[in-house]
């Protein structure tokens, strides 16, 4: 048996795919890698919320699976939208790496005034921490963002710690505690999406990590009930069933937050629904400010 594995062409995507391919090959399966360009890779001059709905890094790979060009695709699980095309399934979720954000900077942290990020969540959490900060948009792959930091466009930038680790990048800065800077749902997790083909699913099940799957499933259940999309500042993080979820205003001045031990997906959905009600105004305000229709 052999598998065709699709991936984006960024260095981080390729590093993540290499990890998956190594695990599949260890099972005695032949693997062919295919690079596929996505809208999120092609349009880099604007913030993510200006490109389109969540899934700009996923859609082209989904289509390639459904057309039969590839058997499966490797993603950062946080990029996978809640609503999925019929015929596709997340067949494997690898052991989670660090879920945390990393603030990269040189010199004293007190000198950090201008921070680069395209994430509304990171922007809001940083402004909550220090309202005097200036947050500027920053797009591009990890290498591009690190280069712009070194060129002095920003005093600091925010990156996923897991991405830096996977690329072997060591850079001055500090880890932002996920309890305070709550990550985006599923951050630090690699997922493999495939056709709902039993023979493919059986192979990929061998590299699945059940404990990580359970935690990220809780995060996604909350996310789906909140239904705020990737435009609303929202952090959801679960570790061993311990859930933290929050929705913020774009300026970070208002927050609705829950912290609770979750045992089942039904409990997660209940908490997500409650958070949606409490955060309804924050969600509507974010969409209105960004000029996006609910």
PDB file of C-alpha atoms in Angstrom:
ATOM      1  CA  UNK A   1       0.000   0.000   0.000  1.00  0.00           C
ATOM      2  CA  UNK A   2       1.106   3.586  -0.661  1.00  0.00           C
ATOM      3  CA  UNK A   3      -0.330   6.981   0.278  1.00  0.00           C
ATOM      4  CA  UNK A   4      -0.194  10.367  -1.439  1.00  0.00           C
ATOM      5  CA  UNK A   5       0.139  13.013   1.270  1.00  0.00           C
ATOM      6  CA  UNK A   6      -0.696  16.635   0.483  1.00  0.00           C
ATOM      7  CA  UNK A   7       0.765  19.690   2.190  1.00  0.00           C
ATOM      8  CA  UNK A   8       1.154  23.418   1.871  1.00  0.00           C
ATOM      9  CA  UNK A   9       4.554  24.551   0.654  1.00  0.00           C
ATOM     10  CA  UNK A  10       5.651  26.660   3.620  1.00  0.00           C
ATOM     11  CA  UNK A  11       8.676  25.513   5.578  1.00  0.00           C
ATOM     12  CA  UNK A  12       6.538  24.907   8.664  1.00  0.00           C
ATOM     13  CA  UNK A  13       3.948  22.896   6.723  1.00  0.00           C
ATOM     14  CA  UNK A  14       6.713  20.805   5.194  1.00  0.00           C
ATOM     15  CA  UNK A  15       8.301  20.199   8.603  1.00  0.00           C
ATOM     16  CA  UNK A  16       4.965  19.056  10.021  1.00  0.00           C
ATOM     17  CA  UNK A  17       4.346  16.832   7.022  1.00  0.00           C
ATOM     18  CA  UNK A  18       7.807  15.301   7.373  1.00  0.00           C
ATOM     19  CA  UNK A  19       6.890  14.277  10.929  1.00  0.00           C
ATOM     20  CA  UNK A  20       3.708  12.599   9.711  1.00  0.00           C
ATOM     21  CA  UNK A  21       5.419  10.891   6.776  1.00  0.00           C
ATOM     22  CA  UNK A  22       8.114   9.479   9.044  1.00  0.00           C
ATOM     23  CA  UNK A  23       5.445   7.948  11.290  1.00  0.00           C
ATOM     24  CA  UNK A  24       3.579   6.453   8.317  1.00  0.00           C
ATOM     25  CA  UNK A  25       6.749   5.057   6.772  1.00  0.00           C
ATOM     26  CA  UNK A  26       7.576   3.405  10.099  1.00  0.00           C
ATOM     27  CA  UNK A  27       4.442   1.321   9.525  1.00  0.00           C
ATOM     28  CA  UNK A  28       5.920  -0.009   6.283  1.00  0.00           C
ATOM     29  CA  UNK A  29       3.771   2.224   4.057  1.00  0.00           C
ATOM     30  CA  UNK A  30       5.202   3.972   1.001  1.00  0.00           C
ATOM     31  CA  UNK A  31       4.506   7.713   0.889  1.00  0.00           C
ATOM     32  CA  UNK A  32       4.492  10.278  -1.920  1.00  0.00           C
ATOM     33  CA  UNK A  33       4.382  13.959  -0.938  1.00  0.00           C
ATOM     34  CA  UNK A  34       2.517  16.544  -3.037  1.00  0.00           C
ATOM     35  CA  UNK A  35       2.684  20.315  -2.431  1.00  0.00           C
ATOM     36  CA  UNK A  36      -0.525  22.264  -3.013  1.00  0.00           C
ATOM     37  CA  UNK A  37      -0.854  26.069  -2.912  1.00  0.00           C
ATOM     38  CA  UNK A  38      -3.715  27.625  -0.920  1.00  0.00           C
ATOM     39  CA  UNK A  39      -5.409  31.011  -0.936  1.00  0.00           C
ATOM     40  CA  UNK A  40      -3.922  31.797   2.466  1.00  0.00           C
ATOM     41  CA  UNK A  41      -0.420  31.297   1.035  1.00  0.00           C
ATOM     42  CA  UNK A  42      -1.056  33.322  -2.128  1.00  0.00           C
ATOM     43  CA  UNK A  43      -2.618  36.414  -0.507  1.00  0.00           C
ATOM     44  CA  UNK A  44      -0.180  37.726   2.098  1.00  0.00           C
ATOM     45  CA  UNK A  45      -0.565  41.501   2.009  1.00  0.00           C
ATOM     46  CA  UNK A  46      -3.748  41.755   4.074  1.00  0.00           C
ATOM     47  CA  UNK A  47      -4.970  40.542   7.480  1.00  0.00           C
ATOM     48  CA  UNK A  48      -6.477  37.057   7.574  1.00  0.00           C
ATOM     49  CA  UNK A  49      -9.976  38.362   8.293  1.00  0.00           C
ATOM     50  CA  UNK A  50      -9.874  40.294   4.994  1.00  0.00           C
ATOM     51  CA  UNK A  51      -9.243  37.183   2.867  1.00  0.00           C
ATOM     52  CA  UNK A  52     -12.308  35.190   3.733  1.00  0.00           C
ATOM     53  CA  UNK A  53     -13.767  32.839   6.268  1.00  0.00           C
ATOM     54  CA  UNK A  54     -11.809  30.338   8.338  1.00  0.00           C
ATOM     55  CA  UNK A  55     -10.258  27.629   6.193  1.00  0.00           C
ATOM     56  CA  UNK A  56      -8.144  29.655   3.757  1.00  0.00           C
ATOM     57  CA  UNK A  57      -5.217  27.301   4.426  1.00  0.00           C
ATOM     58  CA  UNK A  58      -7.356  24.151   4.129  1.00  0.00           C
ATOM     59  CA  UNK A  59      -9.793  24.462   1.219  1.00  0.00           C
ATOM     60  CA  UNK A  60      -7.416  23.636  -1.624  1.00  0.00           C
ATOM     61  CA  UNK A  61      -6.153  20.534   0.167  1.00  0.00           C
ATOM     62  CA  UNK A  62      -9.714  19.393   0.891  1.00  0.00           C
ATOM     63  CA  UNK A  63     -10.541  19.761  -2.800  1.00  0.00           C
ATOM     64  CA  UNK A  64      -7.448  17.793  -3.814  1.00  0.00           C
ATOM     65  CA  UNK A  65      -8.508  14.898  -1.562  1.00  0.00           C
ATOM     66  CA  UNK A  66     -12.044  14.906  -2.918  1.00  0.00           C
ATOM     67  CA  UNK A  67     -10.719  14.937  -6.513  1.00  0.00           C
ATOM     68  CA  UNK A  68      -8.527  11.930  -5.723  1.00  0.00           C
ATOM     69  CA  UNK A  69      -5.242  13.791  -6.337  1.00  0.00           C
ATOM     70  CA  UNK A  70      -4.047  12.958  -2.816  1.00  0.00           C
ATOM     71  CA  UNK A  71      -5.179  10.479  -0.159  1.00  0.00           C
ATOM     72  CA  UNK A  72      -4.714  12.708   2.856  1.00  0.00           C
ATOM     73  CA  UNK A  73      -3.384  16.110   3.918  1.00  0.00           C
ATOM     74  CA  UNK A  74      -1.429  17.408   6.901  1.00  0.00           C
ATOM     75  CA  UNK A  75      -2.633  20.529   8.716  1.00  0.00           C
ATOM     76  CA  UNK A  76      -2.107  22.582  11.802  1.00  0.00           C
ATOM     77  CA  UNK A  77      -5.365  21.484  13.390  1.00  0.00           C
ATOM     78  CA  UNK A  78      -6.195  25.039  14.443  1.00  0.00           C
ATOM     79  CA  UNK A  79      -6.570  25.914  10.747  1.00  0.00           C
ATOM     80  CA  UNK A  80      -9.301  23.321  10.145  1.00  0.00           C
ATOM     81  CA  UNK A  81     -12.769  24.959  10.201  1.00  0.00           C
ATOM     82  CA  UNK A  82     -15.664  23.554  12.190  1.00  0.00           C
ATOM     83  CA  UNK A  83     -17.819  22.773   9.153  1.00  0.00           C
ATOM     84  CA  UNK A  84     -16.188  20.099   6.977  1.00  0.00           C
ATOM     85  CA  UNK A  85     -17.022  18.783   3.497  1.00  0.00           C
ATOM     86  CA  UNK A  86     -18.845  15.475   3.247  1.00  0.00           C
ATOM     87  CA  UNK A  87     -16.521  12.534   2.606  1.00  0.00           C
ATOM     88  CA  UNK A  88     -13.584  13.844   4.659  1.00  0.00           C
ATOM     89  CA  UNK A  89     -12.509  12.805   8.136  1.00  0.00           C
ATOM     90  CA  UNK A  90      -9.755  13.754  10.571  1.00  0.00           C
ATOM     91  CA  UNK A  91      -8.140  10.326  10.695  1.00  0.00           C
ATOM     92  CA  UNK A  92      -5.163  11.113  12.930  1.00  0.00           C
ATOM     93  CA  UNK A  93      -4.291  13.680  15.562  1.00  0.00           C
ATOM     94  CA  UNK A  94      -0.695  13.584  16.753  1.00  0.00           C
ATOM     95  CA  UNK A  95       0.494  14.088  20.318  1.00  0.00           C
ATOM     96  CA  UNK A  96       0.138  17.787  21.059  1.00  0.00           C
ATOM     97  CA  UNK A  97       3.224  19.983  21.162  1.00  0.00           C
ATOM     98  CA  UNK A  98       3.297  23.255  23.135  1.00  0.00           C
ATOM     99  CA  UNK A  99      -0.051  25.064  22.842  1.00  0.00           C
ATOM    100  CA  UNK A 100       1.458  28.372  23.945  1.00  0.00           C
ATOM    101  CA  UNK A 101       2.196  31.599  22.120  1.00  0.00           C
ATOM    102  CA  UNK A 102       5.757  32.921  22.159  1.00  0.00           C
ATOM    103  CA  UNK A 103       6.646  36.632  22.315  1.00  0.00           C
ATOM    104  CA  UNK A 104       9.867  37.044  20.325  1.00  0.00           C
ATOM    105  CA  UNK A 105      11.984  40.128  21.086  1.00  0.00           C
ATOM    106  CA  UNK A 106      15.524  41.181  21.928  1.00  0.00           C
ATOM    107  CA  UNK A 107      16.577  43.530  24.668  1.00  0.00           C
ATOM    108  CA  UNK A 108      14.503  44.341  27.767  1.00  0.00           C
ATOM    109  CA  UNK A 109      10.812  43.477  27.637  1.00  0.00           C
ATOM    110  CA  UNK A 110      10.061  46.947  28.996  1.00  0.00           C
ATOM    111  CA  UNK A 111      11.244  48.376  25.647  1.00  0.00           C
ATOM    112  CA  UNK A 112       8.612  46.431  23.710  1.00  0.00           C
ATOM    113  CA  UNK A 113       5.982  48.904  22.477  1.00  0.00           C
ATOM    114  CA  UNK A 114       5.166  47.789  18.894  1.00  0.00           C
ATOM    115  CA  UNK A 115       4.121  44.166  18.426  1.00  0.00           C
ATOM    116  CA  UNK A 116       3.343  42.439  15.134  1.00  0.00           C
ATOM    117  CA  UNK A 117       0.472  39.959  14.744  1.00  0.00           C
ATOM    118  CA  UNK A 118      -2.446  39.430  12.367  1.00  0.00           C
ATOM    119  CA  UNK A 119      -4.496  37.559  14.987  1.00  0.00           C
ATOM    120  CA  UNK A 120      -7.417  39.416  16.546  1.00  0.00           C
ATOM    121  CA  UNK A 121      -7.131  37.081  19.556  1.00  0.00           C
ATOM    122  CA  UNK A 122      -3.479  37.849  20.161  1.00  0.00           C
ATOM    123  CA  UNK A 123      -4.118  41.565  19.627  1.00  0.00           C
ATOM    124  CA  UNK A 124      -6.918  41.623  22.188  1.00  0.00           C
ATOM    125  CA  UNK A 125      -4.993  39.592  24.770  1.00  0.00           C
ATOM    126  CA  UNK A 126      -1.917  41.790  24.420  1.00  0.00           C
ATOM    127  CA  UNK A 127      -4.006  44.959  24.787  1.00  0.00           C
ATOM    128  CA  UNK A 128      -5.703  43.479  27.848  1.00  0.00           C
ATOM    129  CA  UNK A 129      -2.248  42.885  29.309  1.00  0.00           C
ATOM    130  CA  UNK A 130      -1.030  46.389  28.404  1.00  0.00           C
ATOM    131  CA  UNK A 131      -3.443  48.859  26.719  1.00  0.00           C
ATOM    132  CA  UNK A 132      -0.552  51.178  25.798  1.00  0.00           C
ATOM    133  CA  UNK A 133       0.930  48.691  23.305  1.00  0.00           C
ATOM    134  CA  UNK A 134       0.732  49.380  19.572  1.00  0.00           C
ATOM    135  CA  UNK A 135      -0.303  46.265  17.647  1.00  0.00           C
ATOM    136  CA  UNK A 136       0.472  46.196  13.920  1.00  0.00           C
ATOM    137  CA  UNK A 137      -0.640  43.634  11.341  1.00  0.00           C
ATOM    138  CA  UNK A 138       1.944  41.014  10.388  1.00  0.00           C
ATOM    139  CA  UNK A 139       1.375  38.256   7.828  1.00  0.00           C
ATOM    140  CA  UNK A 140       3.651  35.740   6.205  1.00  0.00           C
ATOM    141  CA  UNK A 141       5.313  32.474   7.131  1.00  0.00           C
ATOM    142  CA  UNK A 142       7.492  32.121  10.210  1.00  0.00           C
ATOM    143  CA  UNK A 143      10.702  33.006   8.368  1.00  0.00           C
ATOM    144  CA  UNK A 144       9.135  36.168   6.911  1.00  0.00           C
ATOM    145  CA  UNK A 145       7.841  37.305  10.290  1.00  0.00           C
ATOM    146  CA  UNK A 146      11.172  36.677  12.018  1.00  0.00           C
ATOM    147  CA  UNK A 147      12.953  38.607   9.253  1.00  0.00           C
ATOM    148  CA  UNK A 148      10.610  41.596   9.661  1.00  0.00           C
ATOM    149  CA  UNK A 149      11.346  41.575  13.378  1.00  0.00           C
ATOM    150  CA  UNK A 150      15.093  41.583  12.736  1.00  0.00           C
ATOM    151  CA  UNK A 151      14.671  44.456  10.261  1.00  0.00           C
ATOM    152  CA  UNK A 152      13.143  46.580  13.009  1.00  0.00           C
ATOM    153  CA  UNK A 153       9.567  46.816  11.735  1.00  0.00           C
ATOM    154  CA  UNK A 154       8.407  45.716  15.188  1.00  0.00           C
ATOM    155  CA  UNK A 155       9.835  45.535  18.705  1.00  0.00           C
ATOM    156  CA  UNK A 156       8.346  42.069  19.101  1.00  0.00           C
ATOM    157  CA  UNK A 157       6.203  39.521  17.266  1.00  0.00           C
ATOM    158  CA  UNK A 158       3.960  36.708  18.466  1.00  0.00           C
ATOM    159  CA  UNK A 159       4.423  33.188  17.124  1.00  0.00           C
ATOM    160  CA  UNK A 160       3.179  29.744  18.066  1.00  0.00           C
ATOM    161  CA  UNK A 161       5.858  28.140  20.227  1.00  0.00           C
ATOM    162  CA  UNK A 162       5.198  24.766  18.594  1.00  0.00           C
ATOM    163  CA  UNK A 163       6.007  26.170  15.158  1.00  0.00           C
ATOM    164  CA  UNK A 164       9.353  27.506  16.317  1.00  0.00           C
ATOM    165  CA  UNK A 165      10.194  24.154  17.873  1.00  0.00           C
ATOM    166  CA  UNK A 166       9.243  22.194  14.741  1.00  0.00           C
ATOM    167  CA  UNK A 167      11.458  24.444  12.633  1.00  0.00           C
ATOM    168  CA  UNK A 168      14.355  24.287  15.085  1.00  0.00           C
ATOM    169  CA  UNK A 169      14.320  28.069  15.485  1.00  0.00           C
ATOM    170  CA  UNK A 170      15.849  29.487  18.642  1.00  0.00           C
ATOM    171  CA  UNK A 171      15.046  33.150  19.130  1.00  0.00           C
ATOM    172  CA  UNK A 172      15.149  35.465  22.174  1.00  0.00           C
ATOM    173  CA  UNK A 173      11.853  36.073  23.914  1.00  0.00           C
ATOM    174  CA  UNK A 174       9.474  34.489  26.379  1.00  0.00           C
ATOM    175  CA  UNK A 175       6.637  31.966  26.463  1.00  0.00           C
ATOM    176  CA  UNK A 176       3.228  33.498  27.090  1.00  0.00           C
ATOM    177  CA  UNK A 177       1.401  31.370  29.694  1.00  0.00           C
ATOM    178  CA  UNK A 178      -1.637  29.703  28.077  1.00  0.00           C
ATOM    179  CA  UNK A 179      -3.700  30.256  31.217  1.00  0.00           C
ATOM    180  CA  UNK A 180      -3.503  34.021  30.612  1.00  0.00           C
ATOM    181  CA  UNK A 181      -2.909  34.219  26.876  1.00  0.00           C
ATOM    182  CA  UNK A 182      -5.402  31.454  26.083  1.00  0.00           C
ATOM    183  CA  UNK A 183      -4.456  29.829  22.749  1.00  0.00           C
ATOM    184  CA  UNK A 184      -6.645  29.468  19.713  1.00  0.00           C
ATOM    185  CA  UNK A 185      -8.490  26.127  19.721  1.00  0.00           C
ATOM    186  CA  UNK A 186      -6.204  23.187  18.833  1.00  0.00           C
ATOM    187  CA  UNK A 187      -3.002  25.247  18.702  1.00  0.00           C
ATOM    188  CA  UNK A 188       0.118  23.067  18.815  1.00  0.00           C
ATOM    189  CA  UNK A 189      -1.658  20.099  17.236  1.00  0.00           C
ATOM    190  CA  UNK A 190      -0.957  18.396  13.891  1.00  0.00           C
ATOM    191  CA  UNK A 191      -3.886  16.653  12.202  1.00  0.00           C
ATOM    192  CA  UNK A 192      -4.177  14.411   9.166  1.00  0.00           C
ATOM    193  CA  UNK A 193      -7.364  14.703   7.104  1.00  0.00           C
ATOM    194  CA  UNK A 194      -8.247  11.926   4.667  1.00  0.00           C
ATOM    195  CA  UNK A 195     -11.026  10.522   2.568  1.00  0.00           C
ATOM    196  CA  UNK A 196     -13.487   8.454   4.581  1.00  0.00           C
ATOM    197  CA  UNK A 197     -11.867   5.325   3.166  1.00  0.00           C
ATOM    198  CA  UNK A 198     -11.565   2.498   5.735  1.00  0.00           C
ATOM    199  CA  UNK A 199      -8.193   1.305   4.388  1.00  0.00           C
ATOM    200  CA  UNK A 200      -6.675   4.805   4.712  1.00  0.00           C
ATOM    201  CA  UNK A 201      -8.340   5.462   8.053  1.00  0.00           C
ATOM    202  CA  UNK A 202      -6.972   2.198   9.469  1.00  0.00           C
ATOM    203  CA  UNK A 203      -3.389   3.169   8.594  1.00  0.00           C
ATOM    204  CA  UNK A 204      -3.696   6.677  10.015  1.00  0.00           C
ATOM    205  CA  UNK A 205      -5.382   5.444  13.201  1.00  0.00           C
ATOM    206  CA  UNK A 206      -2.033   3.893  14.100  1.00  0.00           C
ATOM    207  CA  UNK A 207      -0.446   7.329  14.567  1.00  0.00           C
ATOM    208  CA  UNK A 208      -3.409   8.859  16.429  1.00  0.00           C
ATOM    209  CA  UNK A 209      -2.983  10.030  20.052  1.00  0.00           C
ATOM    210  CA  UNK A 210      -6.268   9.454  21.946  1.00  0.00           C
ATOM    211  CA  UNK A 211      -5.583  11.837  24.871  1.00  0.00           C
ATOM    212  CA  UNK A 212      -4.805  14.721  22.535  1.00  0.00           C
ATOM    213  CA  UNK A 213      -7.827  13.847  20.408  1.00  0.00           C
ATOM    214  CA  UNK A 214     -10.079  14.075  23.474  1.00  0.00           C
ATOM    215  CA  UNK A 215      -8.745  17.474  24.568  1.00  0.00           C
ATOM    216  CA  UNK A 216      -8.918  19.031  21.120  1.00  0.00           C
ATOM    217  CA  UNK A 217     -12.391  17.558  20.588  1.00  0.00           C
ATOM    218  CA  UNK A 218     -13.539  19.391  23.731  1.00  0.00           C
ATOM    219  CA  UNK A 219     -11.985  22.604  22.410  1.00  0.00           C
ATOM    220  CA  UNK A 220     -13.709  22.196  19.062  1.00  0.00           C
ATOM    221  CA  UNK A 221     -17.065  21.400  20.679  1.00  0.00           C
ATOM    222  CA  UNK A 222     -16.867  24.663  22.615  1.00  0.00           C
ATOM    223  CA  UNK A 223     -15.708  26.524  19.500  1.00  0.00           C
ATOM    224  CA  UNK A 224     -18.572  25.163  17.416  1.00  0.00           C
ATOM    225  CA  UNK A 225     -21.146  26.209  19.991  1.00  0.00           C
ATOM    226  CA  UNK A 226     -19.680  29.685  20.378  1.00  0.00           C
ATOM    227  CA  UNK A 227     -19.674  29.920  16.574  1.00  0.00           C
ATOM    228  CA  UNK A 228     -17.727  33.170  16.523  1.00  0.00           C
ATOM    229  CA  UNK A 229     -15.392  32.281  13.625  1.00  0.00           C
ATOM    230  CA  UNK A 230     -11.742  33.241  13.413  1.00  0.00           C
ATOM    231  CA  UNK A 231     -12.517  36.979  13.378  1.00  0.00           C
ATOM    232  CA  UNK A 232     -13.662  37.247  16.997  1.00  0.00           C
ATOM    233  CA  UNK A 233     -10.910  37.280  19.653  1.00  0.00           C
ATOM    234  CA  UNK A 234     -11.437  33.860  21.227  1.00  0.00           C
ATOM    235  CA  UNK A 235      -9.150  31.489  23.105  1.00  0.00           C
ATOM    236  CA  UNK A 236     -10.043  27.906  24.023  1.00  0.00           C
ATOM    237  CA  UNK A 237      -7.618  25.502  25.697  1.00  0.00           C
ATOM    238  CA  UNK A 238      -8.179  22.119  27.317  1.00  0.00           C
ATOM    239  CA  UNK A 239      -5.577  19.966  29.048  1.00  0.00           C
ATOM    240  CA  UNK A 240      -6.580  16.648  30.586  1.00  0.00           C
ATOM    241  CA  UNK A 241     -10.190  17.863  30.598  1.00  0.00           C
ATOM    242  CA  UNK A 242      -9.413  21.182  32.298  1.00  0.00           C
ATOM    243  CA  UNK A 243     -11.025  23.791  30.067  1.00  0.00           C
ATOM    244  CA  UNK A 244     -10.330  27.510  29.797  1.00  0.00           C
ATOM    245  CA  UNK A 245     -12.358  29.448  27.227  1.00  0.00           C
ATOM    246  CA  UNK A 246     -12.747  33.159  26.675  1.00  0.00           C
ATOM    247  CA  UNK A 247     -14.126  35.677  24.219  1.00  0.00           C
ATOM    248  CA  UNK A 248     -12.690  39.203  24.229  1.00  0.00           C
ATOM    249  CA  UNK A 249     -13.555  42.535  22.704  1.00  0.00           C
ATOM    250  CA  UNK A 250     -11.209  43.648  19.923  1.00  0.00           C
ATOM    251  CA  UNK A 251      -9.586  46.196  22.255  1.00  0.00           C
ATOM    252  CA  UNK A 252      -9.174  43.664  25.059  1.00  0.00           C
ATOM    253  CA  UNK A 253     -11.161  45.740  27.554  1.00  0.00           C
ATOM    254  CA  UNK A 254     -14.034  43.258  27.954  1.00  0.00           C
ATOM    255  CA  UNK A 255     -13.863  39.496  28.469  1.00  0.00           C
ATOM    256  CA  UNK A 256     -16.260  36.622  29.040  1.00  0.00           C
ATOM    257  CA  UNK A 257     -14.429  33.589  30.415  1.00  0.00           C
ATOM    258  CA  UNK A 258     -15.094  30.113  31.763  1.00  0.00           C
ATOM    259  CA  UNK A 259     -12.828  27.674  33.616  1.00  0.00           C
ATOM    260  CA  UNK A 260     -14.218  24.208  34.262  1.00  0.00           C
ATOM    261  CA  UNK A 261     -13.363  20.511  34.390  1.00  0.00           C
ATOM    262  CA  UNK A 262     -15.024  18.826  31.407  1.00  0.00           C
ATOM    263  CA  UNK A 263     -15.693  15.099  31.177  1.00  0.00           C
ATOM    264  CA  UNK A 264     -17.781  14.735  28.040  1.00  0.00           C
ATOM    265  CA  UNK A 265     -18.414  16.434  24.720  1.00  0.00           C
ATOM    266  CA  UNK A 266     -21.981  17.134  25.839  1.00  0.00           C
ATOM    267  CA  UNK A 267     -20.635  19.090  28.816  1.00  0.00           C
ATOM    268  CA  UNK A 268     -18.326  20.976  26.458  1.00  0.00           C
ATOM    269  CA  UNK A 269     -21.245  21.879  24.193  1.00  0.00           C
ATOM    270  CA  UNK A 270     -23.263  23.090  27.178  1.00  0.00           C
ATOM    271  CA  UNK A 271     -20.408  25.345  28.297  1.00  0.00           C
ATOM    272  CA  UNK A 272     -19.893  26.595  24.758  1.00  0.00           C
ATOM    273  CA  UNK A 273     -23.574  27.479  24.410  1.00  0.00           C
ATOM    274  CA  UNK A 274     -23.493  29.362  27.700  1.00  0.00           C
ATOM    275  CA  UNK A 275     -20.393  31.262  26.636  1.00  0.00           C
ATOM    276  CA  UNK A 276     -22.037  32.148  23.320  1.00  0.00           C
ATOM    277  CA  UNK A 277     -24.972  33.750  25.157  1.00  0.00           C
ATOM    278  CA  UNK A 278     -22.747  35.671  27.542  1.00  0.00           C
ATOM    279  CA  UNK A 279     -20.400  36.828  24.758  1.00  0.00           C
ATOM    280  CA  UNK A 280     -23.058  37.622  22.154  1.00  0.00           C
ATOM    281  CA  UNK A 281     -22.458  41.362  22.281  1.00  0.00           C
ATOM    282  CA  UNK A 282     -18.686  40.961  21.998  1.00  0.00           C
ATOM    283  CA  UNK A 283     -19.080  38.724  18.942  1.00  0.00           C
ATOM    284  CA  UNK A 284     -21.515  41.095  17.234  1.00  0.00           C
ATOM    285  CA  UNK A 285     -19.299  44.088  17.987  1.00  0.00           C
ATOM    286  CA  UNK A 286     -16.231  42.367  16.495  1.00  0.00           C
ATOM    287  CA  UNK A 287     -18.037  41.515  13.259  1.00  0.00           C
ATOM    288  CA  UNK A 288     -19.483  45.032  13.002  1.00  0.00           C
ATOM    289  CA  UNK A 289     -16.092  46.696  13.596  1.00  0.00           C
ATOM    290  CA  UNK A 290     -14.372  44.460  11.034  1.00  0.00           C
ATOM    291  CA  UNK A 291     -17.172  45.001   8.499  1.00  0.00           C
ATOM    292  CA  UNK A 292     -18.091  41.315   8.333  1.00  0.00           C
ATOM    293  CA  UNK A 293     -21.645  39.963   8.184  1.00  0.00           C
ATOM    294  CA  UNK A 294     -22.680  37.462  10.839  1.00  0.00           C
TER     295      UNK A 294
END
